[in-house]
XYZ file of C-alpha atoms in Angstrom:
477
model
C 158.709 101.203 55.190
C 155.735 103.439 55.903
C 155.678 106.690 53.952
C 155.905 109.763 56.140
C 154.175 112.950 54.946
C 156.339 116.085 55.337
C 153.925 118.685 56.699
C 155.334 122.189 57.133
C 153.854 124.046 60.087
C 154.836 127.458 61.280
C 156.585 128.104 64.625
C 155.147 130.851 66.883
C 156.788 134.251 67.254
C 156.608 136.692 70.200
C 155.562 140.348 69.987
C 158.756 141.502 71.705
C 160.846 139.776 68.993
C 158.747 141.300 66.214
C 159.493 144.749 67.595
C 163.202 144.238 68.298
C 164.555 141.816 65.668
C 164.856 142.381 61.896
C 161.443 141.018 60.975
C 159.850 141.872 57.632
C 156.104 141.941 58.353
C 153.707 141.292 55.487
C 149.920 141.042 55.346
C 148.446 138.730 52.739
C 144.905 139.814 51.986
C 142.963 137.291 49.965
C 139.316 137.260 48.985
C 138.481 133.712 47.920
C 135.286 131.993 46.821
C 134.760 130.491 50.257
C 136.866 132.480 52.697
C 138.324 135.962 52.972
C 141.568 136.000 54.923
C 144.104 138.375 56.284
C 147.204 136.434 57.235
C 150.111 138.223 58.880
C 153.563 136.770 58.351
C 156.939 137.820 59.713
C 160.188 136.810 58.027
C 163.317 136.921 60.127
C 165.885 138.426 57.743
C 168.781 136.832 59.624
C 167.488 133.278 59.145
C 165.121 133.650 56.180
C 162.394 131.818 58.124
C 158.796 132.956 57.904
C 156.456 132.737 60.889
C 152.702 133.096 60.702
C 151.698 135.705 63.314
C 147.945 135.213 62.994
C 145.112 134.733 60.570
C 141.656 136.218 60.501
C 139.262 134.196 58.372
C 135.755 135.204 57.362
C 133.206 133.620 55.068
C 133.110 135.530 51.760
C 129.359 134.863 51.481
C 128.892 137.224 54.470
C 129.953 140.218 52.328
C 127.228 142.870 52.482
C 124.741 142.886 49.581
C 125.069 145.540 46.835
C 123.636 148.988 47.689
C 121.551 150.931 45.146
C 123.798 152.496 42.491
C 126.715 150.089 43.010
C 127.903 147.991 40.050
C 128.082 144.241 40.515
C 131.311 143.234 38.774
C 131.466 139.552 39.612
C 130.086 136.688 41.660
C 131.618 133.928 43.756
C 131.265 130.302 42.618
C 128.097 130.020 44.710
C 126.570 133.151 43.164
C 127.223 135.718 45.937
C 127.239 139.140 44.196
C 130.206 141.462 44.675
C 130.615 145.213 44.246
C 133.852 147.161 44.493
C 132.631 149.022 47.601
C 131.413 145.898 49.431
C 134.662 144.015 48.767
C 136.684 147.036 49.946
C 134.736 147.148 53.251
C 135.210 143.408 53.807
C 138.966 143.738 53.185
C 139.270 146.775 55.442
C 137.626 145.124 58.453
C 139.464 141.794 58.015
C 142.887 143.460 57.755
C 142.207 145.848 60.638
C 141.128 142.952 62.870
C 144.264 140.936 62.188
C 146.518 143.931 62.970
C 144.633 144.625 66.214
C 144.878 140.985 67.265
C 148.651 141.119 66.794
C 148.952 144.435 68.716
C 150.715 145.930 65.698
C 150.290 149.361 64.140
C 149.177 149.351 60.519
C 151.139 152.520 59.671
C 154.429 151.820 61.423
C 154.786 148.043 61.937
C 153.429 146.665 58.685
C 156.083 146.624 55.931
C 154.064 145.404 52.966
C 150.654 144.172 51.800
C 150.102 141.678 48.994
C 146.565 141.243 47.747
C 145.121 138.380 45.737
C 141.821 136.783 44.827
C 140.504 133.363 43.933
C 137.052 134.580 42.972
C 138.043 134.891 39.323
C 136.202 131.686 38.479
C 132.858 133.503 38.430
C 134.097 136.259 36.130
C 133.422 136.651 32.435
C 136.896 137.699 31.386
C 140.394 137.870 32.822
C 140.130 141.713 32.517
C 137.481 141.864 35.255
C 140.119 140.544 37.631
C 141.730 144.024 37.406
C 138.596 145.663 38.818
C 138.675 143.206 41.697
C 142.336 143.878 42.500
C 141.433 147.613 42.672
C 138.678 146.831 45.185
C 141.245 145.006 47.333
C 143.552 148.034 47.139
C 140.679 150.354 48.167
C 140.086 148.215 51.264
C 143.779 148.277 52.249
C 143.934 152.075 51.866
C 140.717 152.458 53.892
C 142.306 150.366 56.660
C 145.207 152.858 56.759
C 147.937 151.076 54.771
C 150.361 153.656 53.311
C 150.319 153.383 49.464
C 154.103 152.855 49.357
C 153.596 149.561 51.203
C 151.710 148.107 48.249
C 154.178 148.734 45.385
C 157.860 147.840 44.836
C 160.219 150.507 46.258
C 161.986 152.764 43.763
C 165.156 153.002 45.821
C 166.690 151.646 48.995
C 165.706 154.778 50.920
C 162.042 153.705 50.572
C 162.743 150.610 52.673
C 162.454 150.727 56.485
C 165.776 151.634 58.143
C 166.142 148.372 60.075
C 165.775 146.294 56.890
C 167.922 148.362 54.493
C 171.087 146.364 55.090
C 169.289 143.149 54.035
C 168.088 144.547 50.724
C 170.009 143.757 47.533
C 168.113 146.518 45.703
C 171.325 148.288 44.708
C 172.581 145.089 43.056
C 169.397 143.645 41.528
C 165.978 145.039 40.790
C 162.668 143.177 40.855
C 162.180 141.889 37.313
C 158.950 139.956 37.719
C 160.517 136.654 38.737
C 159.233 135.422 42.110
C 161.411 132.803 43.858
C 163.349 132.461 40.562
C 160.417 131.527 38.324
C 159.316 133.806 35.494
C 155.578 134.015 34.834
C 154.171 133.240 31.396
C 154.654 136.283 29.154
C 152.917 139.548 30.109
C 153.432 140.722 33.650
C 150.570 138.692 35.061
C 149.904 135.524 33.125
C 146.149 136.120 33.541
C 146.024 136.274 29.760
C 146.288 132.455 29.865
C 144.398 131.515 32.987
C 142.596 133.890 35.312
C 144.163 132.607 38.549
C 147.805 132.514 37.400
C 148.820 134.934 40.158
C 147.482 132.549 42.788
C 149.556 129.764 41.258
C 152.589 132.027 41.419
C 152.051 132.836 45.102
C 151.322 129.221 46.045
C 154.541 128.062 44.352
C 156.631 130.678 46.168
C 154.905 129.887 49.474
C 155.567 126.173 49.200
C 159.250 126.914 48.424
C 159.484 128.974 51.590
C 157.601 126.510 53.829
C 159.639 123.555 52.564
C 162.576 125.170 54.393
C 160.913 123.942 57.622
C 161.232 120.332 56.351
C 163.953 118.229 54.719
C 162.475 118.621 51.203
C 164.506 120.829 48.836
C 161.618 122.350 46.906
C 163.539 124.420 44.390
C 163.237 124.152 40.603
C 162.045 122.037 38.835
C 158.860 121.654 40.846
C 155.113 121.123 40.714
C 152.868 123.096 43.035
C 149.172 122.366 43.443
C 146.870 124.610 45.463
C 143.541 123.070 46.426
C 141.453 126.027 47.531
C 137.858 126.121 46.290
C 139.332 126.492 42.810
C 142.468 124.751 41.615
C 145.637 126.633 40.798
C 149.350 125.954 40.677
C 152.300 125.721 38.320
C 154.878 123.406 36.909
C 158.373 124.862 36.541
C 161.314 123.888 34.331
C 164.898 123.159 35.482
C 166.325 126.277 33.730
C 168.828 128.537 35.539
C 168.888 131.198 36.937
C 165.164 131.523 36.256
C 162.889 128.566 35.666
C 160.066 128.986 33.177
C 156.427 128.312 33.950
C 155.709 125.344 31.660
C 152.373 124.270 33.128
C 149.385 125.731 34.953
C 146.555 124.011 36.804
C 142.985 125.316 36.757
C 139.403 124.243 37.438
C 137.729 122.846 40.546
C 139.406 121.665 43.750
C 137.690 122.268 47.129
C 134.457 122.841 45.222
C 134.330 119.029 44.761
C 134.123 118.129 48.494
C 131.785 121.121 48.946
C 129.381 119.701 46.357
C 129.520 116.234 47.963
C 128.781 117.638 51.424
C 125.906 119.817 50.208
C 123.939 116.662 49.538
C 124.188 115.705 53.206
C 121.783 118.404 54.432
C 124.258 119.214 57.236
C 125.139 122.489 55.488
C 123.295 125.015 53.344
C 122.468 123.355 50.014
C 123.621 126.406 48.024
C 126.543 128.001 49.859
C 127.568 125.306 52.371
C 131.191 124.108 52.431
C 133.072 121.021 53.594
C 135.129 123.354 55.771
C 132.209 123.946 58.142
C 131.534 120.244 58.699
C 134.976 118.794 59.098
C 136.189 121.323 61.621
C 133.755 119.680 64.073
C 133.701 116.134 62.666
C 136.334 113.631 63.818
C 138.042 111.720 61.009
C 136.981 108.055 60.729
C 138.972 105.559 62.819
C 141.434 103.127 61.298
C 139.052 100.219 62.058
C 136.147 101.963 60.302
C 138.346 102.640 57.276
C 139.410 98.991 57.130
C 135.895 97.596 57.528
C 134.387 99.979 55.002
C 137.300 100.005 52.544
C 135.291 98.468 49.718
C 132.354 100.864 50.209
C 134.698 103.872 50.274
C 136.463 102.674 47.142
C 133.197 102.109 45.250
C 131.859 105.581 46.032
C 135.203 107.143 45.191
C 135.205 105.378 41.808
C 131.665 106.588 41.050
C 132.645 110.162 41.870
C 135.804 109.949 39.740
C 133.669 108.928 36.766
C 132.124 112.423 36.953
C 135.468 114.234 37.285
C 137.389 115.048 34.115
C 141.120 115.731 34.379
C 142.942 116.467 31.127
C 145.021 118.892 29.144
C 142.555 121.743 28.528
C 141.175 121.457 24.957
C 142.049 124.365 22.635
C 138.450 125.452 22.044
C 137.527 126.074 25.688
C 136.937 129.639 26.973
C 136.329 128.371 30.499
C 137.451 125.243 32.214
C 136.034 124.214 35.562
C 134.405 127.671 35.453
C 137.794 129.479 35.289
C 138.347 131.806 32.291
C 141.146 130.305 30.157
C 142.932 130.912 26.838
C 144.397 127.515 25.871
C 145.396 128.860 22.437
C 147.462 131.657 24.001
C 148.953 129.167 26.468
C 150.077 126.874 23.678
C 151.801 129.725 21.833
C 153.744 130.540 25.007
C 154.764 126.944 25.610
C 152.521 126.512 28.653
C 150.406 123.381 29.108
C 147.091 123.979 30.883
C 145.883 121.029 32.947
C 142.304 121.284 34.150
C 139.917 119.562 36.539
C 136.206 119.781 35.709
C 133.024 118.092 36.909
C 131.040 117.499 33.717
C 131.419 120.700 31.715
C 132.031 123.797 33.868
C 130.504 122.067 36.857
C 127.435 120.671 35.082
C 127.657 117.459 37.166
C 128.012 119.139 40.565
C 124.382 118.184 41.332
C 125.266 114.539 40.701
C 128.078 114.816 43.267
C 125.592 116.198 45.808
C 123.246 113.280 45.094
C 126.034 110.777 45.785
C 126.910 112.734 48.956
C 123.300 112.440 50.114
C 123.308 108.689 49.452
C 126.559 108.110 51.403
C 125.319 110.193 54.314
C 121.946 108.418 54.532
C 123.383 104.916 54.249
C 126.684 105.241 56.110
C 126.888 108.535 58.016
C 129.226 111.538 57.942
C 132.441 109.754 58.850
C 132.257 107.727 55.629
C 131.558 110.933 53.652
C 134.791 112.228 55.212
C 136.694 109.091 54.146
C 135.305 109.182 50.598
C 136.295 112.853 50.215
C 139.868 112.059 51.340
C 140.048 109.200 48.840
C 138.573 111.307 46.011
C 140.923 114.264 46.499
C 143.999 112.024 46.707
C 142.850 110.536 43.399
C 142.530 114.034 41.912
C 146.166 114.814 42.839
C 147.409 111.623 41.231
C 145.385 112.159 38.066
C 146.759 115.717 37.722
C 150.317 114.404 38.116
C 149.593 111.632 35.585
C 148.570 114.180 32.955
C 151.695 116.240 33.699
C 153.803 113.112 33.295
C 152.117 112.190 30.001
C 152.735 115.744 28.719
C 156.454 115.431 29.517
C 156.413 118.086 32.268
C 158.010 115.984 35.013
C 161.815 115.776 35.299
C 163.877 113.230 37.191
C 164.390 115.657 40.086
C 160.932 117.311 40.129
C 159.490 117.803 43.597
C 155.785 118.144 44.404
C 154.190 120.613 46.819
C 150.561 120.619 47.915
C 148.672 123.327 49.773
C 145.032 124.333 50.299
C 142.274 122.837 52.457
C 141.216 120.149 49.960
C 144.742 118.710 49.676
C 146.264 118.704 53.158
C 143.463 117.979 55.665
C 142.372 114.640 57.125
C 144.046 111.538 55.780
C 144.810 113.070 52.358
C 148.627 113.412 52.712
C 149.047 109.668 53.438
C 146.697 108.638 50.649
C 148.395 110.997 48.181
C 151.837 109.564 48.985
C 150.705 105.969 48.613
C 149.133 106.606 45.210
C 152.176 108.607 44.000
C 154.394 105.730 45.118
C 152.456 103.361 42.837
C 153.179 105.709 39.920
C 156.940 105.030 40.243
C 157.908 108.680 39.752
C 161.005 108.383 41.910
C 162.466 106.242 44.694
C 161.591 107.448 48.241
C 158.752 109.589 46.936
C 157.951 110.917 50.426
C 161.280 112.801 50.414
C 160.092 114.751 47.362
C 156.602 115.757 48.435
C 155.762 118.522 50.902
C 152.378 119.559 52.341
C 151.986 123.171 53.395
C 149.402 125.211 55.282
C 148.617 128.630 53.815
C 150.876 128.407 50.786
C 149.264 131.518 49.378
C 149.960 133.719 52.408
C 153.530 132.486 52.672
C 153.875 133.186 48.950
C 152.698 136.740 49.558
C 155.546 137.151 52.053
C 158.008 135.829 49.447
C 156.554 138.076 46.734
C 156.972 141.099 49.024
C 160.580 140.106 49.724
C 161.278 139.744 45.985
C 159.786 143.179 45.302
C 162.018 144.677 47.985
C 165.032 142.568 46.884
C 165.258 141.207 50.429
C 167.196 138.010 49.848
C 168.827 135.497 52.169
C 171.688 134.144 49.990
C 172.798 131.899 52.854
C 169.398 130.140 52.699
C 168.228 130.600 49.083
C 164.714 130.028 47.719
C 165.795 130.396 44.087
C 167.821 128.193 41.795
C 167.870 124.423 41.441
C 167.734 121.564 43.956
C 171.013 121.333 45.780
C 172.378 124.359 43.911
C 173.669 127.607 45.345
C 172.121 131.087 45.382
C 171.572 132.614 41.925
C 172.267 136.228 42.954
C 175.525 136.414 40.993
C 173.862 135.090 37.818
C 171.029 137.579 38.213
C 173.420 140.499 38.600
C 175.162 139.412 35.360
C 171.866 139.227 33.440
C 170.748 142.664 34.655
C 174.096 144.283 33.837
C 173.447 143.452 30.180
């Protein structure tokens, strides 16, 4: 029986429906290391289904350079300098463009904005992330977003009239749990790993997108987000709220980027795999078969440079992401990291191998090697989680992000997970999702507004019912 990847893709939605039906419209504004995106989502409160209205994607490296007198508070992984003002302008124009494209009014049609960043890898301390989040807020305000659309409502009267009847705000308040998972202690979790919030959003987004497939992706689950940097969480089977018992951090899409930079097809400093493979056709089945040994050999050589392990206690950074493994341990969270050498010290070696593959075999084999390498990364991450006792008999796995769902990766990931004997019919437990982060932003906004769909719950355990009643009990105490 061939394994069939479950890939969740979003159905289209018409403007007339957005205006007339009970849609909750959320913008997810994300400044990442590679791309800056504004993704508009609309959740139909009758069905609980989220549609992606549109996405505007820009390259983060195109942010304007710092002006005299502006403070540089961080850099992207490729060294592009960022100031609060420049980031705010980038956010403003990206958000405004996506609203215009959708023919929606930022003041009256948009219900909520969730902002996040993946650029934290280049920062010196988790605290600097706060400065960045403020820059994102500045940009949203400059674009015309009312401030009330960026914070949880204090009462039901702060929610748009047409959505009030769907809000459970009078029964339960937002207590920090998103899609029934509590973050590691502290309201943010950034005390442990700088991109915890991204892991939180990706997990919630995969839960929501899995509703478009036959995978029940409720707790316990493992979510892995392969943007430029790696993030994600492992959750426990507890009820009504699962705990975060694991976090992923380190490099993800930065690995294929480094390989492709050796090929001279992209800029050797800030080029990305994204630019190449949008135009490049994946290798044919015949090519893959004929070159299987070559692909395997290169993949093995690359894996020798990639370290995947439980993050050692003495590390302050892992895969360039600020971490506090000691704090994580005290809170019962296992940090699992992916590094290339130490904090990327072997990235140059990856580029050299990329150059060699390209010269000897051409771009289509580079493509195939990258698919093979990233599938191997997924399986090695899961292996560490298994060894650390973080996988339960009913754990499901969700994967999102460009370096985990493009090309032939879903098939390769399933076949290597099958060999690990995690569970029978492994393909029924694994879901691949586009834009997990943006979908997660829509879920986060719903949680903040207590906009639940008990008939189609995101929270609770596999096969279980909605946890609203249990939550009400807890909060009454």
